[in-house]
Short mmCIF file of C-alpha atoms in Angstrom, two decimals:
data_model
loop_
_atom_site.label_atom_id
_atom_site.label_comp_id
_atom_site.label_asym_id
_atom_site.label_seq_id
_atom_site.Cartn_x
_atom_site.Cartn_y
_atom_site.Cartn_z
CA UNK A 1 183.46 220.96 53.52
CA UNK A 2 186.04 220.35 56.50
CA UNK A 3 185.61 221.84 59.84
CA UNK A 4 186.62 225.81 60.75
CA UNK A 5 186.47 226.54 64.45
CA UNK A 6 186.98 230.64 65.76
CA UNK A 7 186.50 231.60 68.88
CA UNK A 8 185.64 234.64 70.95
CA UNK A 9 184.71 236.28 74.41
CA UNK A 10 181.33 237.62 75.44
CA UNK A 11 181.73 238.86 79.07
CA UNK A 12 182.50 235.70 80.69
CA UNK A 13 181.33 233.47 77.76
CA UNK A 14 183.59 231.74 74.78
CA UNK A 15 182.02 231.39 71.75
CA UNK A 16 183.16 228.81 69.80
CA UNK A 17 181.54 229.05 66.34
CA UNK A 18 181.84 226.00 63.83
CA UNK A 19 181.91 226.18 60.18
CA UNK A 20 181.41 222.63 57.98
CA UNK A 21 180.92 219.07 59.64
CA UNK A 22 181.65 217.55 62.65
CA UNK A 23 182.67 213.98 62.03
CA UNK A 24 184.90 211.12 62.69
CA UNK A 25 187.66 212.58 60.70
CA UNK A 26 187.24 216.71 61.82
CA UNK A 27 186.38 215.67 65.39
CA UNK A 28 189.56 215.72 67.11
CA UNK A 29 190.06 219.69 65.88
CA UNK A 30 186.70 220.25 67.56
CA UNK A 31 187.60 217.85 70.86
CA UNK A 32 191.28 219.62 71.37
CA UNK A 33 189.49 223.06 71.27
CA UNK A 34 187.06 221.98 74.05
CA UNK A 35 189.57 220.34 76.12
CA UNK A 36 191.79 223.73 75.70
CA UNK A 37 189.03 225.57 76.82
CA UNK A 38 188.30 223.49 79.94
CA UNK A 39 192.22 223.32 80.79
CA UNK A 40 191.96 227.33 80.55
CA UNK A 41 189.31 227.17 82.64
CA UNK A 42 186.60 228.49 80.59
CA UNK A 43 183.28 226.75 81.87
CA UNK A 44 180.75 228.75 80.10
CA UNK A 45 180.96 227.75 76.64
CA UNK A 46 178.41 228.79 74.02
CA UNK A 47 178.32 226.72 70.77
CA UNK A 48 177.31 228.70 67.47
CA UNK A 49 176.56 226.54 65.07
CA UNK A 50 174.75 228.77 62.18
CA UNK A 51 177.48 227.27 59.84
CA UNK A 52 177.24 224.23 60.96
CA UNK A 53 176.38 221.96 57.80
CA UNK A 54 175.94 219.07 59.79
CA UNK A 55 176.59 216.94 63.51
CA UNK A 56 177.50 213.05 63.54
CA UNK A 57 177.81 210.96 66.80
CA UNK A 58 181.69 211.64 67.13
CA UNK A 59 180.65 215.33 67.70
CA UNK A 60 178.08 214.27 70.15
CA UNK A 61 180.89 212.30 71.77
CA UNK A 62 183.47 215.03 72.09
CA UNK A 63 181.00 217.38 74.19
CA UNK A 64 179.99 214.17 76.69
CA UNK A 65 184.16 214.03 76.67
CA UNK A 66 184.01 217.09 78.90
CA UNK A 67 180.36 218.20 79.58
CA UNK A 68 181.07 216.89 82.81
CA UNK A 69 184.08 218.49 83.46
CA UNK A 70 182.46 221.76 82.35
CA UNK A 71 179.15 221.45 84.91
CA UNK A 72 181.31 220.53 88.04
CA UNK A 73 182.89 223.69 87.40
CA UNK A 74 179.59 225.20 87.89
CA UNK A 75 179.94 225.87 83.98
CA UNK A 76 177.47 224.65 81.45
CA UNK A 77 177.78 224.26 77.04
CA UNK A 78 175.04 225.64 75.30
CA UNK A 79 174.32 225.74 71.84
CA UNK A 80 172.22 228.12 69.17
CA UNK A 81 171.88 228.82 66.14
CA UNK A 82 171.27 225.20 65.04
CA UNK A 83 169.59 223.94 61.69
CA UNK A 84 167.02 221.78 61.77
CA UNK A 85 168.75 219.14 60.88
CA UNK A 86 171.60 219.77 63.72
CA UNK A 87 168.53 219.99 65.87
CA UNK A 88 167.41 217.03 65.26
CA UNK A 89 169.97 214.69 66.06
CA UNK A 90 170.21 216.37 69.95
CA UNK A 91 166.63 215.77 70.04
CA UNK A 92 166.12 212.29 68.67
CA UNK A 93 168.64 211.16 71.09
CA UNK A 94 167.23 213.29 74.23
CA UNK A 95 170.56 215.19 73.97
CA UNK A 96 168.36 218.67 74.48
CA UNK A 97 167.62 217.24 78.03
CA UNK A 98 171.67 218.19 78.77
CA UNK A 99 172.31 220.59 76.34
CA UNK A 100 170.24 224.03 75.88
CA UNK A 101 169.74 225.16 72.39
CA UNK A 102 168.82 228.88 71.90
CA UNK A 103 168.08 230.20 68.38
CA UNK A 104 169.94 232.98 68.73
CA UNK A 105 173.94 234.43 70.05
CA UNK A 106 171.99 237.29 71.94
CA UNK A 107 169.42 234.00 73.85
CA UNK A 108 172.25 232.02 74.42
CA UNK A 109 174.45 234.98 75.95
CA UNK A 110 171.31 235.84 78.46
CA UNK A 111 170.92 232.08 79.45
CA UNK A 112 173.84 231.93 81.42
CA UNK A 113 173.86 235.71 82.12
CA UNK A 114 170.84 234.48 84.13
CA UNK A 115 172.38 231.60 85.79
CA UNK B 1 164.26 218.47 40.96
CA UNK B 2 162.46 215.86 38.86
CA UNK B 3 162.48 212.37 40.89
CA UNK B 4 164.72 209.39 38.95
CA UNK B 5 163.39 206.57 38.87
CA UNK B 6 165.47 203.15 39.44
CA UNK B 7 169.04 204.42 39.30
CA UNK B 8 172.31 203.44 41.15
CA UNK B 9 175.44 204.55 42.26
CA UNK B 10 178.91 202.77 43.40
CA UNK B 11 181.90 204.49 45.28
CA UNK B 12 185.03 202.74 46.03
CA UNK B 13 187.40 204.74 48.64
CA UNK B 14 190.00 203.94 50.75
CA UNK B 15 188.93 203.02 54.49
CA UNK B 16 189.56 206.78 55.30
CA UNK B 17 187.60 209.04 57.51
CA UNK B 18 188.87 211.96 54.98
CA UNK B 19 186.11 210.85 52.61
CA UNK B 20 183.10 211.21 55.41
CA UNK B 21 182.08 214.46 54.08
CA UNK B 22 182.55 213.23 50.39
CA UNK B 23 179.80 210.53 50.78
CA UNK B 24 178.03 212.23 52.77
CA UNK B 25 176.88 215.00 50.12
CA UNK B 26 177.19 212.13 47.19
CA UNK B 27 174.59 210.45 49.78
CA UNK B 28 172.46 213.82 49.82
CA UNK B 29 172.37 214.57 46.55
CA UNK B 30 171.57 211.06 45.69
CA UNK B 31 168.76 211.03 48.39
CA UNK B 32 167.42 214.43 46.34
CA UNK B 33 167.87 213.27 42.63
CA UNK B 34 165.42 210.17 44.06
CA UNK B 35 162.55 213.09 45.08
CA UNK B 36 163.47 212.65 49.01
CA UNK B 37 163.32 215.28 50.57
CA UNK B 38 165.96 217.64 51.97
CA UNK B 39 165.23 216.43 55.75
CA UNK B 40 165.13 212.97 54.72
CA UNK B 41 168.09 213.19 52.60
CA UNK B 42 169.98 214.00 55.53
CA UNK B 43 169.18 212.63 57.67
CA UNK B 44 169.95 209.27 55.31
CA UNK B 45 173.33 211.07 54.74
CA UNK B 46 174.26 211.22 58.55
CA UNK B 47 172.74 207.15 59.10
CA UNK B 48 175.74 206.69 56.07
CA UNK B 49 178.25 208.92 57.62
CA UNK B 50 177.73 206.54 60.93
CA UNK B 51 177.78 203.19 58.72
CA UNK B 52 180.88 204.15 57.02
CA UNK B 53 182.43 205.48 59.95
CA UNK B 54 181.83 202.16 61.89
CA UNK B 55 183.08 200.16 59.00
CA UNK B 56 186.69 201.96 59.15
CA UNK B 57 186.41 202.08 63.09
CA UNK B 58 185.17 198.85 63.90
CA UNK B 59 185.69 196.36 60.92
CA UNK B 60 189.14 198.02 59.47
CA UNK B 61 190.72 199.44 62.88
CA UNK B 62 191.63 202.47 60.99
CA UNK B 63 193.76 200.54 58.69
CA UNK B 64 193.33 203.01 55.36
CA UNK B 65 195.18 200.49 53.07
CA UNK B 66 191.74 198.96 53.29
CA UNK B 67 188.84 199.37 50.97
CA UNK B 68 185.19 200.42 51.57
CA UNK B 69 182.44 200.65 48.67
CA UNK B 70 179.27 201.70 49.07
CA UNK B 71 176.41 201.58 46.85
CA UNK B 72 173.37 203.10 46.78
CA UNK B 73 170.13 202.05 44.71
CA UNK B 74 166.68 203.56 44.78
CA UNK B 75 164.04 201.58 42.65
CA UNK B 76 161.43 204.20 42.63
CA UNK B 77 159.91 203.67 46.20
CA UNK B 78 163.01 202.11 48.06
CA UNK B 79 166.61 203.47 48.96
CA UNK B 80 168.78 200.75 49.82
CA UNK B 81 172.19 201.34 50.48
CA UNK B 82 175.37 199.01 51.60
CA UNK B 83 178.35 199.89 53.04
CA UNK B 84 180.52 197.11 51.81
CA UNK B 85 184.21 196.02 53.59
CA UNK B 86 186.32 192.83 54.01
CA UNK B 87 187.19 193.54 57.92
CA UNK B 88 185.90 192.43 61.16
CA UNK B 89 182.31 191.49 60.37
CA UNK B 90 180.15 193.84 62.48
CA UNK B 91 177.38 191.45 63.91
CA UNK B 92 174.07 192.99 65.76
CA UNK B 93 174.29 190.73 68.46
CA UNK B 94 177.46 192.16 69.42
CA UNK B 95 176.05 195.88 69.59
CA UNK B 96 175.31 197.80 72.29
CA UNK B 97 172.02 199.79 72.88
CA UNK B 98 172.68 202.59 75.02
CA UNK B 99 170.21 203.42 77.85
CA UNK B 100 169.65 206.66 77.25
CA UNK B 101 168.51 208.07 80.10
CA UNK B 102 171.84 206.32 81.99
CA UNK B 103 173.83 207.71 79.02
CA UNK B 104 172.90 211.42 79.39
CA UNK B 105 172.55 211.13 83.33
CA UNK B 106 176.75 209.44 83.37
CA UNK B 107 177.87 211.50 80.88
CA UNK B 108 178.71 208.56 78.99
CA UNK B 109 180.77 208.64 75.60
CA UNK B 110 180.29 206.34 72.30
CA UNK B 111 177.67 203.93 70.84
CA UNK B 112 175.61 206.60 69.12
CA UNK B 113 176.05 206.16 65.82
CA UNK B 114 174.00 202.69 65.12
CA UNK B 115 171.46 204.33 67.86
CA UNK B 116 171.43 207.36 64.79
CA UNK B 117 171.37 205.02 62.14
CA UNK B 118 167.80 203.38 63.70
CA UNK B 119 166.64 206.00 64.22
CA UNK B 120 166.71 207.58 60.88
CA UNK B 121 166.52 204.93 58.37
CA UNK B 122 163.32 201.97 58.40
CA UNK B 123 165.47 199.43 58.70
CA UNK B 124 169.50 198.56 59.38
CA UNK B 125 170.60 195.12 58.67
CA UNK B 126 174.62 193.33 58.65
CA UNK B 127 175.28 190.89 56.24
CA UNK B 128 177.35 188.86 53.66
CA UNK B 129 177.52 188.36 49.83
CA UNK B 130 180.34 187.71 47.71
CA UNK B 131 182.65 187.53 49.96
CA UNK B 132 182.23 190.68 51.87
CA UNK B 133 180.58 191.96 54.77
CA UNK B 134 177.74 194.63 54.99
CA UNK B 135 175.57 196.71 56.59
CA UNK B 136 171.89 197.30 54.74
CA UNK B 137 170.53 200.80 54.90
CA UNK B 138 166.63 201.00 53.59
CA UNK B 139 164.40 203.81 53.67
CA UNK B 140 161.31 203.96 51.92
CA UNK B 141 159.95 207.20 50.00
CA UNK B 142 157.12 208.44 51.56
CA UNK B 143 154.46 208.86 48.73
CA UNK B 144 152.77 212.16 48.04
#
C-alpha cells in the first residue's frame, strides 16, 4: 500500500485523486504534485480521497505547505470523498475549519462553482 | 474475529520510513485480533505511524543504518505498545504543543503528529529501559 496520485480537469477544477497512504515516506510524491499545481497556477484544487486508506500528519503538513499560497490566489483545496477515519484526523485537529470536505466529486465540484 | 487474549508481537526494521505502511497494518490487524475495533484500530495504527515516524525523524535524523523495534502487547484489557530506538532521546519537555487556532489561522507546518498521538491513544509516555529509549503507547479496550 504506497501512494498513487492521477489527476484531472473539471472546468476550472484539478482533481487530484489519491490511492494508498499518505505518510512520511509517500509524502513528498503528494507535496511535489501540489507544488506543481500551484507553480501551474491551478488554485482550485479538489482532493478525492475515496481510495485513500489512510492520512498521517506529514500529509496534513504538505497541504499547510501551500494552502496559503493556494487562497491568496483567490483559490481554495477542498476535499471529498473521505473515510471516516480520514475524516477524523481533519476534525480532531480543527483542520475542517480550513479545509471543506464534501462527500461527494459532484458537492465538491459545485462548492467552488459557487464561489 | 474472536478477541486474543494476552498476546504479543515484536518487529525489528531498519530506521526507514519505507516500513510506515508495513507497521501500520501489522498495528491494525493487531489492534483487531485484540477485539478493538476497526475505528480504534486505526486510529492506534496512525498514533504508531506518528511514533515511529518521530523516532526515525527526530531520534535517528533519517540515518536508516539505524534500528527501530516496536512491540506491541495487549493483556486482555490494555494495548501497550513501544517504539524502541538508541538515538536522540525524545523528551516531553522538549515538545511543542501547537496552538491550534494560531496553527490553522498562520498556516503553520509540523508538530502534528504527537498532537495525533494524544489525541488518539489514553496515554503517551518517553522513556528508558535496557539501554534504549522509548515512547509508551496505551489504550485501553473499551468493555462491551
Amino acid at each position: 500500500m504506497e501512494l498513487e496520485i492521477s489527476k484531472d480537469r473539471k472546468g476550472n477544477v484539478s482533481v487530484l485523486r489519491v490511492k494508498g497512504a499518505i505518510n512520511a515516506h509517500t509524502v513528498s510524491d503528494f507535496e511535489s504534485h501540489l507544488e506543481e499545481m500551484a507553480k501551474g497556477g491551478e488554485f482550485n484544487i479538489l482532493i478525492d480521497c475515496k481510495d485513500l486508506d489512510y492520512i498521517s500528519s506529514a500529509g496534513l503538513g504538505a497541504l499547510m505547505g501551500v494552502i496559503e499560497r493556494v487562497k491568496s490566489n483567490n483559490g481554495d483545496i477542498k476535499l471529498c470523498n473521505t473515510s471516516n477515519n480520514v475524516y477524523r484526523v481533519f476534525d480532531i485537529l480543527g483542520f475542517t475549519e480550513l479545509f471543506e470536505i464534501y462527500d461527494s466529486i459532484e458537492k465538491g465540484l459545485r462548492a467552488f462553482e459557487q464561489g | 474475529m474472536n478477541r486474543v487474549k494476552d498476546f504479543f508481537l515484536k518487529v525489528n526494521f531498519k530506521a526507514d520510513t519505507r516500513y510506515l505502511t508495513l507497521i501500520n497494518s501489522l498495528t491494525l490487524d493487531f489492534c483487531l485480533l485484540s477485539g478493538f475495533s476497526e475505528e480504534q484500530g486505526k486510529n492506534v495504527s496512525l498514533a504508531v505511524d506518528e511514533a515511529v515516524t518521530n523516532t526515525i525523524k527526530h531520534a535517528y535524523h533519517f540515518d536508516s543504518s539505524k534500528d527501530v523495534e516496536v512491540f506491541l502487547n495487549f493483556d486482555g484489557r490494555k494495548l501497550v505498545i513501544k517504539v524502541y530506538h538508541t538515538g536522540v532521546p525524545l523528551s516531553p519537555d522538549n515538545l511543542v504543543f501547537p496552538d491550534m487556532k494560531e496553527y490553522l489561522e498562520r498556516y503553520k507546518k509540523g508538530g502534528l503528529g504527537i498532537l495525533l498521538m494524544i489525541k488518539f491513544m489514553d496515554s503517551v509516555e518517553y522513556g528508558k529501559e535496557k539501554g534504549k529509549h522509548f515512547c509508551k503507547l496505551v489504550k485501553e479496550i473499551e468493555q462491551a
